[in-house]
Coordinates of C-alpha atoms and ligand atoms in Angstrom, one line a residue:
Chain A
M1 CA 0.0 0.0 0.0
S2 CA 1.2 3.4 -0.8
E3 CA 1.5 6.3 1.7
P4 CA -1.5 8.5 1.6
L5 CA -0.8 11.8 -0.1
L6 CA 0.3 14.7 2.0
P7 CA -3.0 16.6 2.5
I8 CA -2.9 20.1 1.1
M9 CA -5.2 22.9 2.2
L10 CA -7.4 24.2 -0.5
S11 CA -6.2 27.7 0.4
A12 CA -2.6 26.7 -0.4
L13 CA -3.6 26.5 -4.1
Q14 CA -4.6 30.1 -4.0
H15 CA -1.5 31.1 -2.0
Y16 CA 0.8 29.2 -4.3
S17 CA -0.7 30.7 -7.4
Y18 CA -0.3 34.1 -5.9
C19 CA 3.3 33.5 -4.8
P20 CA 5.1 30.2 -4.0
R21 CA 6.9 31.9 -1.1
Q22 CA 3.7 33.0 0.4
C23 CA 2.5 29.4 0.2
A24 CA 5.6 28.1 2.0
L25 CA 5.4 30.9 4.6
I26 CA 1.9 30.0 5.5
H27 CA 1.7 26.3 5.1
Q28 CA 5.2 25.4 6.1
E29 CA 6.6 28.1 8.3
Q30 CA 3.1 28.7 9.9
T31 CA 3.4 32.4 9.5
F32 CA 0.3 34.5 10.1
D33 CA 0.6 38.2 10.0
D34 CA -2.4 40.2 10.8
N35 CA -2.7 43.3 8.8
V36 CA -5.6 45.3 7.6
H37 CA -6.4 42.9 4.8
T38 CA -6.5 39.7 6.8
V39 CA -8.3 41.4 9.7
R40 CA -11.0 42.6 7.4
G41 CA -11.0 39.2 5.7
N42 CA -11.8 37.6 9.0
L43 CA -14.7 39.9 9.7
A44 CA -16.1 39.1 6.3
H45 CA -15.7 35.4 7.1
E46 CA -17.6 35.5 10.3
R47 CA -20.9 35.0 8.8
V48 CA -19.9 32.2 6.5
D49 CA -18.0 30.5 9.3
S50 CA -21.1 30.2 11.3
G51 CA -21.7 26.8 9.8
E52 CA -25.4 27.5 9.3
S53 CA -27.2 25.7 6.6
G54 CA -30.7 26.0 5.3
T55 CA -32.7 27.1 2.4
E56 CA -32.3 30.5 0.9
Y57 CA -34.5 31.6 -2.0
G58 CA -35.6 28.0 -2.5
V59 CA -32.0 26.7 -2.8
R60 CA -30.3 24.5 -0.2
V61 CA -27.1 26.1 1.0
E62 CA -24.4 24.6 3.2
R63 CA -22.1 27.1 4.8
S64 CA -18.6 26.4 5.9
L65 CA -18.8 22.9 4.5
P66 CA -15.8 20.6 5.2
L67 CA -14.3 19.3 1.9
Y68 CA -11.8 16.6 1.0
S69 CA -10.4 14.7 -1.9
E70 CA -8.5 11.5 -1.3
R71 CA -7.6 11.3 -4.9
Y72 CA -5.8 14.6 -5.0
G73 CA -5.0 14.8 -1.3
L74 CA -6.9 18.0 -0.6
T75 CA -8.6 19.3 2.5
G76 CA -10.4 22.5 3.5
R77 CA -13.7 24.2 3.6
A78 CA -16.1 25.9 1.2
D79 CA -17.5 29.2 2.3
A80 CA -20.8 28.1 0.9
V81 CA -22.1 25.4 -1.4
E82 CA -25.5 25.6 -3.0
F83 CA -27.2 22.4 -4.0
L84 CA -29.3 22.5 -7.1
D85 CA -32.5 20.5 -7.4
D86 CA -30.7 17.5 -9.0
G87 CA -28.0 17.6 -6.2
T88 CA -25.4 19.3 -8.3
P89 CA -23.1 21.2 -6.0
Y90 CA -22.3 24.9 -6.8
P91 CA -19.4 26.2 -4.6
I92 CA -19.2 29.8 -3.8
E93 CA -16.1 31.4 -2.5
Y94 CA -16.3 34.7 -0.6
K95 CA -13.6 37.2 -1.4
Q96 CA -12.4 40.5 -0.1
G97 CA -11.7 43.4 -2.3
S98 CA -11.8 43.7 -6.0
R99 CA -11.4 41.3 -8.8
Q100 CA -7.7 41.7 -9.6
K101 CA -6.6 38.4 -8.3
K102 CA -9.0 36.5 -10.4
M103 CA -6.8 33.6 -11.4
H104 CA -5.7 32.8 -7.8
D105 CA -9.2 32.7 -6.6
D106 CA -10.3 30.5 -9.5
V107 CA -7.9 27.7 -8.7
Q108 CA -9.1 27.5 -5.2
L109 CA -12.7 27.2 -6.5
V110 CA -11.6 24.5 -8.9
G111 CA -10.0 22.6 -6.0
Q112 CA -13.3 22.8 -4.2
A113 CA -15.0 21.5 -7.3
L114 CA -12.6 18.5 -7.4
C115 CA -13.4 17.7 -3.8
L116 CA -17.2 18.1 -4.3
E117 CA -17.1 15.8 -7.3
E118 CA -15.4 13.1 -5.3
M119 CA -17.7 13.6 -2.3
T120 CA -21.0 13.6 -4.2
G121 CA -20.3 11.7 -7.4
K122 CA -21.8 14.6 -9.3
V123 CA -20.0 16.7 -11.9
V124 CA -19.5 20.3 -10.9
P125 CA -19.7 22.4 -14.0
E126 CA -19.6 25.8 -12.4
G127 CA -19.0 27.8 -9.2
A128 CA -18.8 31.4 -8.3
I129 CA -16.7 34.0 -6.5
F130 CA -18.7 36.5 -4.4
H131 CA -16.9 39.8 -4.0
H132 CA -17.8 41.6 -0.9
K133 CA -16.8 45.0 -2.1
S134 CA -19.0 45.0 -5.2
R135 CA -21.5 42.5 -3.7
R136 CA -21.3 40.8 -7.0
R137 CA -21.1 37.2 -8.0
R138 CA -18.8 36.1 -10.8
A139 CA -19.6 32.7 -12.3
V140 CA -16.5 30.5 -13.0
P141 CA -17.1 27.7 -15.4
I142 CA -14.9 24.7 -14.4
T143 CA -13.4 24.2 -17.8
P144 CA -11.1 21.3 -18.7
E145 CA -8.2 23.7 -19.1
L146 CA -8.8 25.1 -15.6
R147 CA -9.0 21.6 -14.2
E148 CA -5.8 20.5 -15.8
F149 CA -4.1 23.7 -14.7
T150 CA -5.3 23.2 -11.1
I151 CA -4.2 19.5 -11.0
G152 CA -0.8 20.5 -12.1
L153 CA -0.7 23.2 -9.5
I154 CA -1.6 20.7 -6.7
A155 CA 1.4 18.6 -7.7
K156 CA 3.7 21.7 -7.5
V157 CA 2.3 22.7 -4.1
R158 CA 2.9 19.2 -2.9
A159 CA 6.4 19.1 -4.2
L160 CA 7.2 22.4 -2.5
L161 CA 5.8 21.5 0.9
E162 CA 7.4 18.1 0.8
S163 CA 10.8 19.6 0.0
G164 CA 10.8 21.9 3.0
Q165 CA 12.5 24.6 0.9
M166 CA 11.8 28.3 1.0
P167 CA 11.3 29.7 -2.5
P168 CA 12.8 33.2 -3.2
P169 CA 10.5 36.2 -3.3
V170 CA 8.5 36.9 -6.5
D171 CA 9.9 39.4 -8.8
E172 CA 6.7 41.4 -8.9
R173 CA 6.6 44.3 -6.4
A174 CA 2.9 44.8 -7.0
L175 CA 2.2 41.4 -5.5
C176 CA 4.3 42.1 -2.4
K177 CA 2.5 45.4 -1.9
E178 CA -0.8 43.6 -1.5
C179 CA 0.7 40.7 0.5
S180 CA -0.2 40.3 4.1
L181 CA 3.1 38.5 4.8
Q182 CA 5.4 41.2 3.8
D183 CA 6.8 41.8 7.3
S184 CA 7.8 38.2 7.8
C185 CA 8.8 37.6 4.2
Q186 CA 11.0 40.6 3.9
P187 CA 11.2 40.6 0.2
D188 CA 13.3 43.7 0.1
L189 CA 15.9 42.1 2.4
M190 CA 16.1 39.0 0.2
G191 CA 16.2 41.3 -2.8
N192 CA 19.2 43.0 -1.5
R193 CA 21.8 40.4 -0.9
G194 CA 24.4 42.9 -2.1
R195 CA 23.7 45.3 0.8
I196 CA 24.0 42.4 3.3
R197 CA 27.3 41.3 1.8
R198 CA 28.7 44.8 2.0
L199 CA 27.5 45.2 5.6
H200 CA 29.0 41.8 6.4
E201 CA 32.4 42.8 5.0
R202 CA 32.5 45.9 7.1
L203 CA 30.9 44.5 10.2
Y204 CA 34.2 44.2 12.1
D205 CA 35.6 47.4 10.9
A206 CA 34.7 50.4 13.0
D207 CA 35.5 53.6 11.3
D208 CA 37.4 55.1 14.2
E209 CA 39.3 57.8 12.3
G210 CA 36.6 60.3 13.1
D211 CA 36.7 59.6 16.9
A212 CA 38.0 62.9 18.1
Chain B
M1 CA 6.3 47.9 8.2
K2 CA 4.6 46.2 11.1
Q3 CA 3.2 48.6 13.5
L4 CA 4.6 48.7 17.0
L5 CA 1.8 47.6 19.2
N6 CA 1.7 48.8 22.8
T7 CA 2.8 46.7 25.7
L8 CA 0.9 47.0 28.8
Y9 CA 3.2 46.7 31.9
V10 CA 1.3 46.1 35.1
S11 CA 3.3 46.5 38.2
T12 CA 0.5 47.1 40.6
D13 CA 0.6 44.6 43.4
G14 CA -2.6 42.6 43.6
A15 CA -4.0 43.9 40.3
Y16 CA -6.7 41.9 38.5
L17 CA -7.1 42.2 34.8
R18 CA -10.3 41.2 33.0
L19 CA -12.1 41.4 29.7
E20 CA -14.9 43.9 29.4
G21 CA -16.2 44.0 25.8
E22 CA -13.4 45.2 23.7
T23 CA -11.4 46.6 26.6
L24 CA -9.2 45.4 29.4
V25 CA -10.1 46.5 32.9
L26 CA -7.6 46.7 35.7
S27 CA -9.0 46.6 39.2
V28 CA -7.5 46.5 42.6
D29 CA -9.7 45.2 45.5
K30 CA -12.6 45.1 43.1
V31 CA -12.2 48.8 42.4
K32 CA -11.8 49.7 38.7
K33 CA -8.6 51.7 38.2
H34 CA -8.0 51.7 34.5
Q35 CA -9.7 50.7 31.3
V36 CA -7.8 50.4 28.0
P37 CA -9.0 49.3 24.6
L38 CA -7.6 45.9 23.5
H39 CA -7.0 47.1 20.0
H40 CA -3.3 48.1 19.6
L41 CA -2.3 46.1 22.7
G42 CA 0.4 43.7 21.5
A43 CA 1.5 42.3 24.8
I44 CA 0.7 42.2 28.5
V45 CA 3.6 42.1 30.9
C46 CA 2.8 41.5 34.5
L47 CA 5.4 42.3 37.1
G48 CA 4.8 40.6 40.4
R49 CA 1.5 39.6 41.8
V50 CA -1.0 40.2 39.0
A51 CA -4.0 38.0 38.0
I52 CA -5.7 37.7 34.7
S53 CA -9.2 36.4 34.0
P54 CA -9.6 33.3 31.9
A55 CA -11.7 35.2 29.4
L56 CA -9.0 37.9 28.9
M57 CA -6.4 35.2 28.5
A58 CA -8.5 33.3 25.9
R59 CA -9.2 36.4 24.0
S60 CA -5.5 37.4 24.0
M61 CA -4.5 34.0 22.7
E62 CA -7.0 34.4 19.9
D63 CA -5.7 37.8 19.0
G64 CA -2.0 36.7 19.2
R65 CA -1.3 38.9 22.1
S66 CA 1.3 37.5 24.4
I67 CA 1.0 37.5 28.2
V68 CA 4.1 37.2 30.3
W69 CA 4.8 37.2 34.1
L70 CA 8.0 38.6 35.4
S71 CA 9.0 38.8 39.0
E72 CA 8.8 42.4 40.4
H73 CA 12.5 42.7 39.6
G74 CA 12.0 41.6 36.0
R75 CA 13.0 37.9 36.1
F76 CA 11.0 35.7 33.7
Q77 CA 8.5 33.5 35.4
A78 CA 5.8 32.4 32.9
R79 CA 4.3 33.0 29.6
V80 CA 1.0 32.0 28.2
E81 CA 1.1 30.9 24.6
G82 CA -1.6 30.4 22.0
P83 CA -1.8 27.4 19.7
V84 CA -0.3 28.9 16.5
N85 CA 3.4 29.0 17.3
G86 CA 6.6 27.5 16.4
N87 CA 7.8 26.2 13.1
I88 CA 9.5 22.9 13.4
L89 CA 11.6 23.3 10.3
L90 CA 13.0 26.6 11.6
R91 CA 13.8 25.0 14.9
Q92 CA 15.5 22.2 13.2
A93 CA 17.6 24.6 11.2
Q94 CA 18.5 26.4 14.5
F95 CA 19.5 23.2 16.2
R96 CA 21.6 22.1 13.2
A97 CA 23.3 25.5 13.1
A98 CA 24.1 25.4 16.8
D99 CA 25.8 22.0 16.2
R100 CA 27.9 23.2 13.3
V101 CA 30.9 24.8 15.1
E102 CA 31.7 27.3 12.3
T103 CA 28.1 28.5 11.9
A104 CA 27.7 28.9 15.7
L105 CA 31.0 30.9 15.7
E106 CA 29.9 33.1 12.8
I107 CA 26.6 33.9 14.5
S108 CA 28.2 34.6 17.9
K109 CA 30.7 36.9 16.3
A110 CA 27.9 38.8 14.7
F111 CA 26.0 39.3 18.0
I112 CA 29.2 40.5 19.7
A113 CA 30.2 42.7 16.8
G114 CA 26.8 44.4 17.3
K115 CA 27.5 44.7 21.0
L116 CA 30.9 46.2 20.5
R117 CA 29.8 48.7 17.9
N118 CA 26.9 49.9 20.0
S119 CA 29.0 50.1 23.1
R120 CA 31.4 52.2 21.2
N121 CA 28.7 54.5 20.2
V122 CA 27.6 55.0 23.8
L123 CA 31.1 56.0 24.7
L124 CA 31.5 58.3 21.8
R125 CA 28.1 59.9 22.4
S126 CA 29.0 60.6 26.0
A127 CA 32.4 61.9 24.9
R128 CA 30.6 64.4 22.7
D129 CA 28.2 65.4 25.5
S130 CA 30.9 65.8 28.1
K131 CA 32.4 69.2 28.9
D132 CA 35.4 67.8 30.7
E133 CA 38.4 67.4 28.4
A134 CA 40.0 64.7 30.5
A135 CA 36.8 62.7 30.4
K136 CA 36.5 63.2 26.7
T137 CA 40.0 61.8 26.1
Q138 CA 39.3 58.8 28.3
L139 CA 36.1 57.9 26.6
V140 CA 37.5 58.2 23.2
R141 CA 40.5 56.1 24.2
A142 CA 38.1 53.4 25.5
A143 CA 36.1 53.6 22.2
K144 CA 39.3 53.1 20.2
S145 CA 40.2 50.1 22.3
L146 CA 36.8 48.6 21.5
A147 CA 37.4 49.2 17.8
I148 CA 40.6 47.1 18.1
N149 CA 38.7 44.3 19.8
L150 CA 36.1 44.5 17.0
R151 CA 38.8 44.1 14.4
N152 CA 40.3 41.2 16.2
L153 CA 36.9 39.7 16.5
A154 CA 36.8 39.2 12.7
H155 CA 39.7 36.8 13.0
A156 CA 38.5 35.0 16.1
E157 CA 38.6 31.3 15.4
S158 CA 37.1 29.8 18.6
A159 CA 34.3 30.4 21.0
A160 CA 36.9 31.0 23.7
S161 CA 38.5 33.9 21.8
V162 CA 35.2 35.5 21.1
L163 CA 34.4 35.2 24.8
G164 CA 37.8 36.7 25.6
L165 CA 37.4 39.7 23.3
E166 CA 33.9 40.3 24.6
G167 CA 35.0 40.1 28.2
D168 CA 37.9 42.5 27.6
A169 CA 35.7 45.0 25.8
A170 CA 33.0 44.8 28.6
R171 CA 35.7 45.6 31.2
V172 CA 37.0 48.6 29.2
Y173 CA 33.5 49.8 28.6
F174 CA 32.3 49.5 32.2
E175 CA 35.4 51.1 33.5
Q176 CA 34.1 54.2 31.9
F177 CA 30.6 54.0 33.3
N178 CA 31.3 56.5 36.1
T179 CA 32.9 58.9 33.6
M180 CA 29.6 58.8 31.6
I181 CA 27.6 59.9 34.7
K182 CA 27.5 63.6 35.2
P183 CA 29.8 64.8 38.0
Q184 CA 26.9 66.2 40.0
M185 CA 25.1 62.8 40.0
R186 CA 28.1 60.7 40.8
E187 CA 27.5 60.8 44.5
E188 CA 24.1 59.2 44.2
F189 CA 25.0 57.0 41.4
E190 CA 28.4 55.4 41.7
Y191 CA 29.0 52.3 39.7
K192 CA 31.2 49.9 41.7
G193 CA 31.7 47.2 39.2
R194 CA 29.2 44.7 37.8
S195 CA 27.1 43.0 40.4
R196 CA 24.1 41.0 39.4
R197 CA 22.4 38.8 42.0
P198 CA 21.8 40.9 43.9
P199 CA 22.8 44.3 42.5
K200 CA 24.9 46.1 45.0
D201 CA 24.6 49.7 43.9
T202 CA 22.0 51.9 42.2
V203 CA 23.6 51.7 38.8
N204 CA 23.6 47.9 38.8
A205 CA 20.0 47.9 40.1
L206 CA 19.0 50.1 37.3
I207 CA 20.8 48.4 34.4
S208 CA 19.8 45.0 35.7
F209 CA 16.2 45.9 35.7
L210 CA 16.4 47.4 32.2
Y211 CA 18.3 44.3 30.9
A212 CA 15.5 42.2 32.3
L213 CA 12.8 44.1 30.5
L214 CA 14.9 43.9 27.3
L215 CA 15.6 40.2 27.7
N216 CA 11.9 39.6 28.0
D217 CA 11.4 41.5 24.7
C218 CA 14.1 39.5 23.0
R219 CA 12.6 36.3 24.3
S220 CA 9.2 37.2 23.1
A221 CA 10.5 38.3 19.7
L222 CA 12.3 34.9 19.3
E223 CA 9.2 33.0 20.3
T224 CA 7.1 35.1 17.9
V225 CA 9.2 34.1 14.9
G226 CA 9.4 30.5 16.0
L227 CA 12.9 30.3 17.3
D228 CA 13.7 28.4 20.5
P229 CA 14.9 31.1 23.0
Q230 CA 16.8 28.4 25.0
L231 CA 19.2 27.3 22.3
G232 CA 22.0 29.9 22.0
F233 CA 25.1 30.2 19.9
F234 CA 27.2 32.4 22.1
H235 CA 25.7 31.7 25.4
V236 CA 26.2 28.2 26.6
V237 CA 23.0 26.1 26.9
R238 CA 22.0 25.5 30.5
P239 CA 18.6 24.3 31.7
G240 CA 16.3 27.2 32.3
R241 CA 18.5 29.7 30.7
P242 CA 17.2 31.6 27.7
A243 CA 20.6 31.4 25.9
L244 CA 19.5 32.7 22.5
A245 CA 17.5 35.5 24.1
L246 CA 20.7 36.4 25.9
D247 CA 22.6 36.3 22.6
L248 CA 20.2 38.6 21.0
L249 CA 20.2 40.9 24.0
E250 CA 24.0 41.5 23.4
E251 CA 23.3 43.8 20.5
F252 CA 20.7 45.8 22.4
R253 CA 22.2 46.3 25.9
A254 CA 24.0 49.5 25.0
V255 CA 21.5 51.1 22.7
L256 CA 18.4 50.3 24.8
G257 CA 19.7 49.6 28.2
D258 CA 22.8 51.6 29.0
R259 CA 22.0 54.7 27.1
L260 CA 18.6 54.9 28.7
A261 CA 20.1 54.3 32.2
L262 CA 22.5 57.1 31.6
T263 CA 19.8 59.5 30.5
L264 CA 17.6 58.7 33.5
I265 CA 20.5 59.3 35.8
N266 CA 22.0 62.3 34.1
R267 CA 18.7 64.1 33.8
G268 CA 17.9 63.4 37.4
Q269 CA 14.8 61.5 36.5
L270 CA 15.8 58.9 39.0
R271 CA 17.1 59.7 42.5
Q272 CA 18.2 57.8 45.5
K273 CA 14.7 57.7 46.8
D274 CA 13.7 55.5 43.9
F275 CA 15.8 52.7 45.3
D276 CA 15.6 50.5 48.4
L277 CA 18.7 49.6 50.3
R278 CA 18.4 46.2 51.9
P279 CA 20.4 45.0 54.9
G280 CA 23.5 43.3 53.7
G281 CA 24.0 45.6 50.7
A282 CA 21.5 44.6 48.1
V283 CA 20.0 47.6 46.2
M284 CA 16.7 47.4 44.3
L285 CA 14.5 49.8 42.4
N286 CA 11.4 50.4 44.5
D287 CA 7.9 50.8 43.2
S288 CA 8.2 54.5 42.2
G289 CA 11.6 53.8 40.6
R290 CA 10.2 50.9 38.6
K291 CA 7.3 53.0 37.4
T292 CA 9.7 55.7 36.2
V293 CA 11.9 53.2 34.4
I294 CA 9.0 51.4 32.7
M295 CA 7.6 54.6 31.5
A296 CA 10.9 55.8 30.1
Y297 CA 11.5 52.4 28.5
Q298 CA 8.1 52.6 26.8
E299 CA 8.9 56.1 25.5
R300 CA 12.3 55.0 24.3
K301 CA 10.7 52.1 22.3
K302 CA 8.7 54.6 20.3
E303 CA 11.7 56.5 19.1
T304 CA 13.1 55.6 15.8
L305 CA 16.6 54.7 14.6
Q306 CA 18.1 54.1 11.2
H307 CA 18.3 50.3 10.5
P308 CA 21.5 49.3 8.8
V309 CA 20.0 46.5 6.6
L310 CA 16.5 47.8 6.0
E311 CA 17.9 51.3 5.4
S312 CA 14.9 52.9 6.9
Q313 CA 13.8 54.5 10.2
V314 CA 12.3 51.8 12.5
E315 CA 10.8 52.1 15.9
I316 CA 13.3 50.9 18.5
G317 CA 10.7 48.7 20.1
L318 CA 10.4 46.7 16.9
L319 CA 14.2 46.0 16.7
P320 CA 14.2 42.7 18.7
L321 CA 11.5 41.4 16.4
L322 CA 13.1 42.6 13.2
Q323 CA 16.4 41.0 14.3
A324 CA 14.8 37.8 15.4
R325 CA 13.2 37.6 11.9
M326 CA 16.5 38.3 10.2
L327 CA 18.1 35.6 12.2
A328 CA 15.3 33.2 11.2
R329 CA 15.8 34.1 7.6
Y330 CA 19.5 33.5 7.9
L331 CA 19.0 30.1 9.5
R332 CA 16.5 29.1 6.8
G333 CA 19.1 29.8 4.2
D334 CA 17.5 32.9 2.7
V335 CA 20.5 35.2 3.2
E336 CA 24.2 34.6 3.5
A337 CA 24.9 36.5 6.8
Y338 CA 23.3 37.6 9.9
I339 CA 23.8 41.3 10.4
P340 CA 23.2 42.5 14.0
F341 CA 21.5 45.8 14.7
F342 CA 23.9 48.7 15.1
N343 CA 23.4 52.4 14.7
K344 CA 25.9 54.8 13.2
Ligands
LIG1 S1 5.9 39.7 0.2 FE1 6.1 39.2 -2.0 S2 7.6 37.6 -2.1 FE2 6.9 37.7 0.0 S3 5.3 36.2 0.2 FE3 4.3 38.1 -0.3 S4 4.1 38.2 -2.5 FE4 5.6 36.6 -2.0

């Protein structure tokens, strides 16, 4: 019998797709830095985390539904899953802010779809991202391309977490600016090895000519 | 940059802290004395006999706010820790580094280089402030002597020689402590050589207390980033001794401890009446003295200094955390060297 796959949090897919280093910081180094974004994110999640379920507008909704896939070694939760009349699950992911990080959110949704398919035996053709800011739903068709991409991503995340390595910072400052882990990650520090080398060379050399 | 959150120091004997809505309430004998919003409160440090309600404790763990008890003289007693803490891979890297003689030596040298640079700065700063030519000359000479030790440190090839250079520098530095105290304050504050347990003069009582506060901040910073404060590189491991916190403390003693002590003394913010003389020669800060020191320490933490690596102004209170993080980054192989904090 083979070892069960190292279980990967669904959120790790989104983190990895945003930045592999962010994924390693959170899922391997267990770094959690609260900043405005995450604090607001938590507030937004309060309602969905309540675990309530019931019927809304005639549709059965499960909130904060535990998800898993043994086939892909995934685990996590869906903010909300609507069940259509024929039992087809329709996952909905709640997101802070605007729609810029589209791709990163989508992979997480596809991961949820993979879990729901294994759990219910039904094909999940579509899900949606709900944006708090605009209070708008954006439908995401779970296309074969997206599936393939996500499955590839799961393998990359697993390889990273199994390796125990820390990937270098991304080369996109715009991502770092929005990243809640900036303080721990210190992308500038990593990006400036030259400065560290120079300081290290001069560390033991006090400039005492000026001591008057 | 991470915001410096406030630390609440509670030194009121018999105080009880509890949660009330989004605030912390401090009461003594069931009488409400203070109420502070929890927001912006990063840590609670209790000195001496202080009790905390389970609800406040639970809420603090949820928020990631640390709670620490120190004895009234600042010795570490206990810490309450929430569930999300510690990264085993980082600790593993720390343990491996400590086992590699060369790496341990390299890190020790960095800590001590920070210490020597910062001690030198305290001497030079006092030399600039002094009006007495003889004192100036003495202080500058001591600073030069530290610069030599610093240069020799670069070539130190064993833990013993690092220890030797550090010890020698500490002696030269502390020999000048009285010179750095203003003449008119020297009668009240005479430094008679380092004495720790117990401190035997006012200067020792003061710096020991400041070092204890600082050590606690270093320890918390290391724990926050997931390093084990007990496994040091320069300080030898001994049960119950926070060796790595003591290592980290080395680079901050002068900047945060000694300079503040000298300011408090030279500005007359502390006087003889702030100390208790115990039979047998022990000297301790008393309640009013402790309050003055804690307040000054808190104020000092809000000031900013230029950080050599980050090349920006950072709040002094954040320094232990920033350095602990950089050490973690170094141990995880992110950067080639650990650079201690030093100011120009
Ligand atoms: S700060 Fe930048 S490099 Fe670091 S984890 Fe965030 S996005 Fe990645």
